[in-house]
Amino acid sequence: MAGEGDERQTRDFGDGAVGLTVGSRLLVAVGAVEGAAGVALAAVAAHAVPSEALGNAATLLMVHAGVVVALALLAGHIGRRAWMLRLPAAVIALGAGLFGAAVAVRVLAAPDALGGVAPVGGTLTILGWLALLTPALFAGRR
């Protein structure tokens, strides 16, 4: 997992600021891809294949992409307990990605495909949000 060992992989840019860990940079990249996919799906839903489901998937991807990026950037500034933000961010990213992909495939390509993937993605997204309870309730304790 992304823990203390991950912290050694930061870069010092010479101005006193330490860059993001590999784990946080990866999450920012995943969030960026999911955000772009959300915008693309919104464009398809608005201009090519009008679909409320596709529009909902686009919105879910864009909103959660912003959350993943924000959590990853914040995790880069809290030291040893960064995993408390990176883990929920990763679960949210995985869940939103699975949900969005499943809905897009069902609407755009194969209505009978990936039937059980969207609920799994939604469940993971919910669990990622609930995982944020850990840092909210316990991170300040010594």
PDB file of C-alpha atoms in Angstrom:
ATOM      1  CA  MET A   1       0.000   0.000   0.000  1.00  0.00           C
ATOM      2  CA  ALA A   2       0.917   3.609  -0.227  1.00  0.00           C
ATOM      3  CA  GLY A   3       2.532   4.141   3.138  1.00  0.00           C
ATOM      4  CA  GLU A   4       5.706   5.394   4.679  1.00  0.00           C
ATOM      5  CA  GLY A   5       7.923   3.801   2.029  1.00  0.00           C
ATOM      6  CA  ASP A   6       6.160   5.843  -0.609  1.00  0.00           C
ATOM      7  CA  GLU A   7       7.290   9.067   1.053  1.00  0.00           C
ATOM      8  CA  ARG A   8      10.922   8.401   0.116  1.00  0.00           C
ATOM      9  CA  GLN A   9      10.010   8.713  -3.541  1.00  0.00           C
ATOM     10  CA  THR A  10       9.296  12.436  -3.380  1.00  0.00           C
ATOM     11  CA  ARG A  11      11.357  14.994  -5.250  1.00  0.00           C
ATOM     12  CA  ASP A  12      12.847  18.163  -3.848  1.00  0.00           C
ATOM     13  CA  PHE A  13      12.584  20.932  -6.414  1.00  0.00           C
ATOM     14  CA  GLY A  14      15.255  23.057  -4.753  1.00  0.00           C
ATOM     15  CA  ASP A  15      12.882  25.734  -3.508  1.00  0.00           C
ATOM     16  CA  GLY A  16      12.105  24.052  -0.204  1.00  0.00           C
ATOM     17  CA  ALA A  17       8.907  22.502  -1.566  1.00  0.00           C
ATOM     18  CA  VAL A  18       8.759  18.745  -1.803  1.00  0.00           C
ATOM     19  CA  GLY A  19       6.899  17.280  -4.756  1.00  0.00           C
ATOM     20  CA  LEU A  20       4.149  14.687  -4.640  1.00  0.00           C
ATOM     21  CA  THR A  21       4.826  11.017  -4.004  1.00  0.00           C
ATOM     22  CA  VAL A  22       4.535   8.490  -6.789  1.00  0.00           C
ATOM     23  CA  GLY A  23       1.209   7.322  -5.350  1.00  0.00           C
ATOM     24  CA  SER A  24      -0.229  10.817  -5.270  1.00  0.00           C
ATOM     25  CA  ARG A  25       0.997  11.600  -8.784  1.00  0.00           C
ATOM     26  CA  LEU A  26      -0.590   8.400 -10.056  1.00  0.00           C
ATOM     27  CA  LEU A  27      -3.907   9.335  -8.466  1.00  0.00           C
ATOM     28  CA  VAL A  28      -3.753  12.819 -10.011  1.00  0.00           C
ATOM     29  CA  ALA A  29      -3.162  11.181 -13.404  1.00  0.00           C
ATOM     30  CA  VAL A  30      -6.081   8.767 -12.923  1.00  0.00           C
ATOM     31  CA  GLY A  31      -8.307  11.655 -11.848  1.00  0.00           C
ATOM     32  CA  ALA A  32      -7.276  13.638 -14.917  1.00  0.00           C
ATOM     33  CA  VAL A  33      -8.132  10.738 -17.240  1.00  0.00           C
ATOM     34  CA  GLU A  34     -11.474  10.167 -15.522  1.00  0.00           C
ATOM     35  CA  GLY A  35     -12.296  13.869 -15.717  1.00  0.00           C
ATOM     36  CA  ALA A  36     -11.482  13.939 -19.422  1.00  0.00           C
ATOM     37  CA  ALA A  37     -13.566  10.805 -19.974  1.00  0.00           C
ATOM     38  CA  GLY A  38     -16.456  12.464 -18.157  1.00  0.00           C
ATOM     39  CA  VAL A  39     -16.287  15.524 -20.397  1.00  0.00           C
ATOM     40  CA  ALA A  40     -16.110  13.301 -23.483  1.00  0.00           C
ATOM     41  CA  LEU A  41     -19.132  11.275 -22.346  1.00  0.00           C
ATOM     42  CA  ALA A  42     -21.053  14.478 -21.651  1.00  0.00           C
ATOM     43  CA  ALA A  43     -20.320  15.662 -25.187  1.00  0.00           C
ATOM     44  CA  VAL A  44     -21.474  12.343 -26.643  1.00  0.00           C
ATOM     45  CA  ALA A  45     -24.638  12.434 -24.528  1.00  0.00           C
ATOM     46  CA  ALA A  46     -25.371  16.007 -25.578  1.00  0.00           C
ATOM     47  CA  HIS A  47     -24.569  15.781 -29.286  1.00  0.00           C
ATOM     48  CA  ALA A  48     -24.438  12.218 -30.587  1.00  0.00           C
ATOM     49  CA  VAL A  49     -26.353   9.736 -28.441  1.00  0.00           C
ATOM     50  CA  PRO A  50     -28.863  11.488 -26.210  1.00  0.00           C
ATOM     51  CA  SER A  51     -28.989   9.389 -23.060  1.00  0.00           C
ATOM     52  CA  GLU A  52     -29.810  10.338 -19.491  1.00  0.00           C
ATOM     53  CA  ALA A  53     -27.782   7.368 -18.252  1.00  0.00           C
ATOM     54  CA  LEU A  54     -24.737   8.491 -20.227  1.00  0.00           C
ATOM     55  CA  GLY A  55     -25.121  12.037 -18.918  1.00  0.00           C
ATOM     56  CA  ASN A  56     -25.328  10.726 -15.358  1.00  0.00           C
ATOM     57  CA  ALA A  57     -22.193   8.622 -15.857  1.00  0.00           C
ATOM     58  CA  ALA A  58     -20.395  11.674 -17.258  1.00  0.00           C
ATOM     59  CA  THR A  59     -21.364  13.772 -14.253  1.00  0.00           C
ATOM     60  CA  LEU A  60     -20.316  11.035 -11.827  1.00  0.00           C
ATOM     61  CA  LEU A  61     -16.908  10.752 -13.525  1.00  0.00           C
ATOM     62  CA  MET A  62     -16.281  14.499 -13.552  1.00  0.00           C
ATOM     63  CA  VAL A  63     -17.300  15.067  -9.936  1.00  0.00           C
ATOM     64  CA  HIS A  64     -15.335  12.140  -8.577  1.00  0.00           C
ATOM     65  CA  ALA A  65     -12.300  12.960 -10.724  1.00  0.00           C
ATOM     66  CA  GLY A  66     -12.108  16.299  -8.927  1.00  0.00           C
ATOM     67  CA  VAL A  67     -12.392  14.562  -5.562  1.00  0.00           C
ATOM     68  CA  VAL A  68      -9.619  12.097  -6.442  1.00  0.00           C
ATOM     69  CA  VAL A  69      -7.280  14.888  -7.578  1.00  0.00           C
ATOM     70  CA  ALA A  70      -8.025  16.973  -4.482  1.00  0.00           C
ATOM     71  CA  LEU A  71      -7.433  14.056  -2.112  1.00  0.00           C
ATOM     72  CA  ALA A  72      -4.194  13.130  -3.877  1.00  0.00           C
ATOM     73  CA  LEU A  73      -2.891  16.686  -3.681  1.00  0.00           C
ATOM     74  CA  LEU A  74      -3.882  16.984  -0.030  1.00  0.00           C
ATOM     75  CA  ALA A  75      -2.250  13.628   0.734  1.00  0.00           C
ATOM     76  CA  GLY A  76       1.002  15.063  -0.580  1.00  0.00           C
ATOM     77  CA  HIS A  77       1.074  17.467   2.358  1.00  0.00           C
ATOM     78  CA  ILE A  78       0.227  15.324   5.370  1.00  0.00           C
ATOM     79  CA  GLY A  79       3.241  13.056   5.679  1.00  0.00           C
ATOM     80  CA  ARG A  80       3.101   9.561   7.120  1.00  0.00           C
ATOM     81  CA  ARG A  81      -0.674   9.350   7.211  1.00  0.00           C
ATOM     82  CA  ALA A  82      -1.111  10.191   3.539  1.00  0.00           C
ATOM     83  CA  TRP A  83      -2.419   6.677   2.962  1.00  0.00           C
ATOM     84  CA  MET A  84      -5.550   7.712   4.869  1.00  0.00           C
ATOM     85  CA  LEU A  85      -6.416   9.937   1.918  1.00  0.00           C
ATOM     86  CA  ARG A  86      -4.791   8.004  -0.922  1.00  0.00           C
ATOM     87  CA  LEU A  87      -6.639   4.767  -0.146  1.00  0.00           C
ATOM     88  CA  PRO A  88     -10.127   6.337  -0.267  1.00  0.00           C
ATOM     89  CA  ALA A  89      -9.087   8.285  -3.379  1.00  0.00           C
ATOM     90  CA  ALA A  90      -8.007   5.069  -5.098  1.00  0.00           C
ATOM     91  CA  VAL A  91     -11.233   3.269  -4.163  1.00  0.00           C
ATOM     92  CA  ILE A  92     -13.340   6.216  -5.345  1.00  0.00           C
ATOM     93  CA  ALA A  93     -11.378   6.360  -8.612  1.00  0.00           C
ATOM     94  CA  LEU A  94     -11.792   2.630  -9.213  1.00  0.00           C
ATOM     95  CA  GLY A  95     -15.492   2.706  -8.393  1.00  0.00           C
ATOM     96  CA  ALA A  96     -16.278   5.750 -10.519  1.00  0.00           C
ATOM     97  CA  GLY A  97     -14.224   4.370 -13.402  1.00  0.00           C
ATOM     98  CA  LEU A  98     -15.994   1.010 -13.321  1.00  0.00           C
ATOM     99  CA  PHE A  99     -19.403   2.645 -13.078  1.00  0.00           C
ATOM    100  CA  GLY A 100     -18.757   5.115 -15.898  1.00  0.00           C
ATOM    101  CA  ALA A 101     -17.222   2.491 -18.171  1.00  0.00           C
ATOM    102  CA  ALA A 102     -20.052   0.027 -17.587  1.00  0.00           C
ATOM    103  CA  VAL A 103     -22.722   2.603 -18.351  1.00  0.00           C
ATOM    104  CA  ALA A 104     -20.871   3.863 -21.437  1.00  0.00           C
ATOM    105  CA  VAL A 105     -20.430   0.339 -22.832  1.00  0.00           C
ATOM    106  CA  ARG A 106     -24.071  -0.517 -22.198  1.00  0.00           C
ATOM    107  CA  VAL A 107     -25.355   2.673 -23.846  1.00  0.00           C
ATOM    108  CA  LEU A 108     -22.898   2.955 -26.728  1.00  0.00           C
ATOM    109  CA  ALA A 109     -22.004  -0.616 -27.674  1.00  0.00           C
ATOM    110  CA  ALA A 110     -23.608  -3.612 -26.027  1.00  0.00           C
ATOM    111  CA  PRO A 111     -26.750  -3.209 -23.905  1.00  0.00           C
ATOM    112  CA  ASP A 112     -26.332  -6.688 -22.420  1.00  0.00           C
ATOM    113  CA  ALA A 113     -22.641  -6.302 -21.560  1.00  0.00           C
ATOM    114  CA  LEU A 114     -21.144  -5.551 -18.148  1.00  0.00           C
ATOM    115  CA  GLY A 115     -24.490  -5.821 -16.370  1.00  0.00           C
ATOM    116  CA  GLY A 116     -23.063  -6.335 -12.902  1.00  0.00           C
ATOM    117  CA  VAL A 117     -20.146  -3.938 -13.198  1.00  0.00           C
ATOM    118  CA  ALA A 118     -22.046  -0.675 -12.634  1.00  0.00           C
ATOM    119  CA  PRO A 119     -23.399  -1.757  -9.215  1.00  0.00           C
ATOM    120  CA  VAL A 120     -19.923  -2.907  -8.175  1.00  0.00           C
ATOM    121  CA  GLY A 121     -18.517   0.458  -9.264  1.00  0.00           C
ATOM    122  CA  GLY A 122     -21.212   2.318  -7.384  1.00  0.00           C
ATOM    123  CA  THR A 123     -20.625   0.246  -4.264  1.00  0.00           C
ATOM    124  CA  LEU A 124     -16.872   0.866  -4.409  1.00  0.00           C
ATOM    125  CA  THR A 125     -17.473   4.591  -4.815  1.00  0.00           C
ATOM    126  CA  ILE A 126     -19.684   4.610  -1.722  1.00  0.00           C
ATOM    127  CA  LEU A 127     -17.082   2.601   0.216  1.00  0.00           C
ATOM    128  CA  GLY A 128     -14.383   5.069  -0.840  1.00  0.00           C
ATOM    129  CA  TRP A 129     -16.420   7.926   0.567  1.00  0.00           C
ATOM    130  CA  LEU A 130     -17.005   6.004   3.782  1.00  0.00           C
ATOM    131  CA  ALA A 131     -13.274   5.286   4.033  1.00  0.00           C
ATOM    132  CA  LEU A 132     -12.801   9.035   4.473  1.00  0.00           C
ATOM    133  CA  LEU A 133     -14.329   8.617   7.912  1.00  0.00           C
ATOM    134  CA  THR A 134     -10.998   7.219   9.121  1.00  0.00           C
ATOM    135  CA  PRO A 135      -8.953  10.387   8.637  1.00  0.00           C
ATOM    136  CA  ALA A 136     -11.910  12.560   9.602  1.00  0.00           C
ATOM    137  CA  LEU A 137     -12.352  10.818  12.937  1.00  0.00           C
ATOM    138  CA  PHE A 138      -8.907   9.488  13.815  1.00  0.00           C
ATOM    139  CA  ALA A 139      -6.106  11.305  11.959  1.00  0.00           C
ATOM    140  CA  GLY A 140      -5.581  13.908  14.680  1.00  0.00           C
ATOM    141  CA  ARG A 141      -5.078  11.316  17.412  1.00  0.00           C
ATOM    142  CA  ARG A 142      -1.573  10.494  18.587  1.00  0.00           C
TER     143      ARG A 142
END
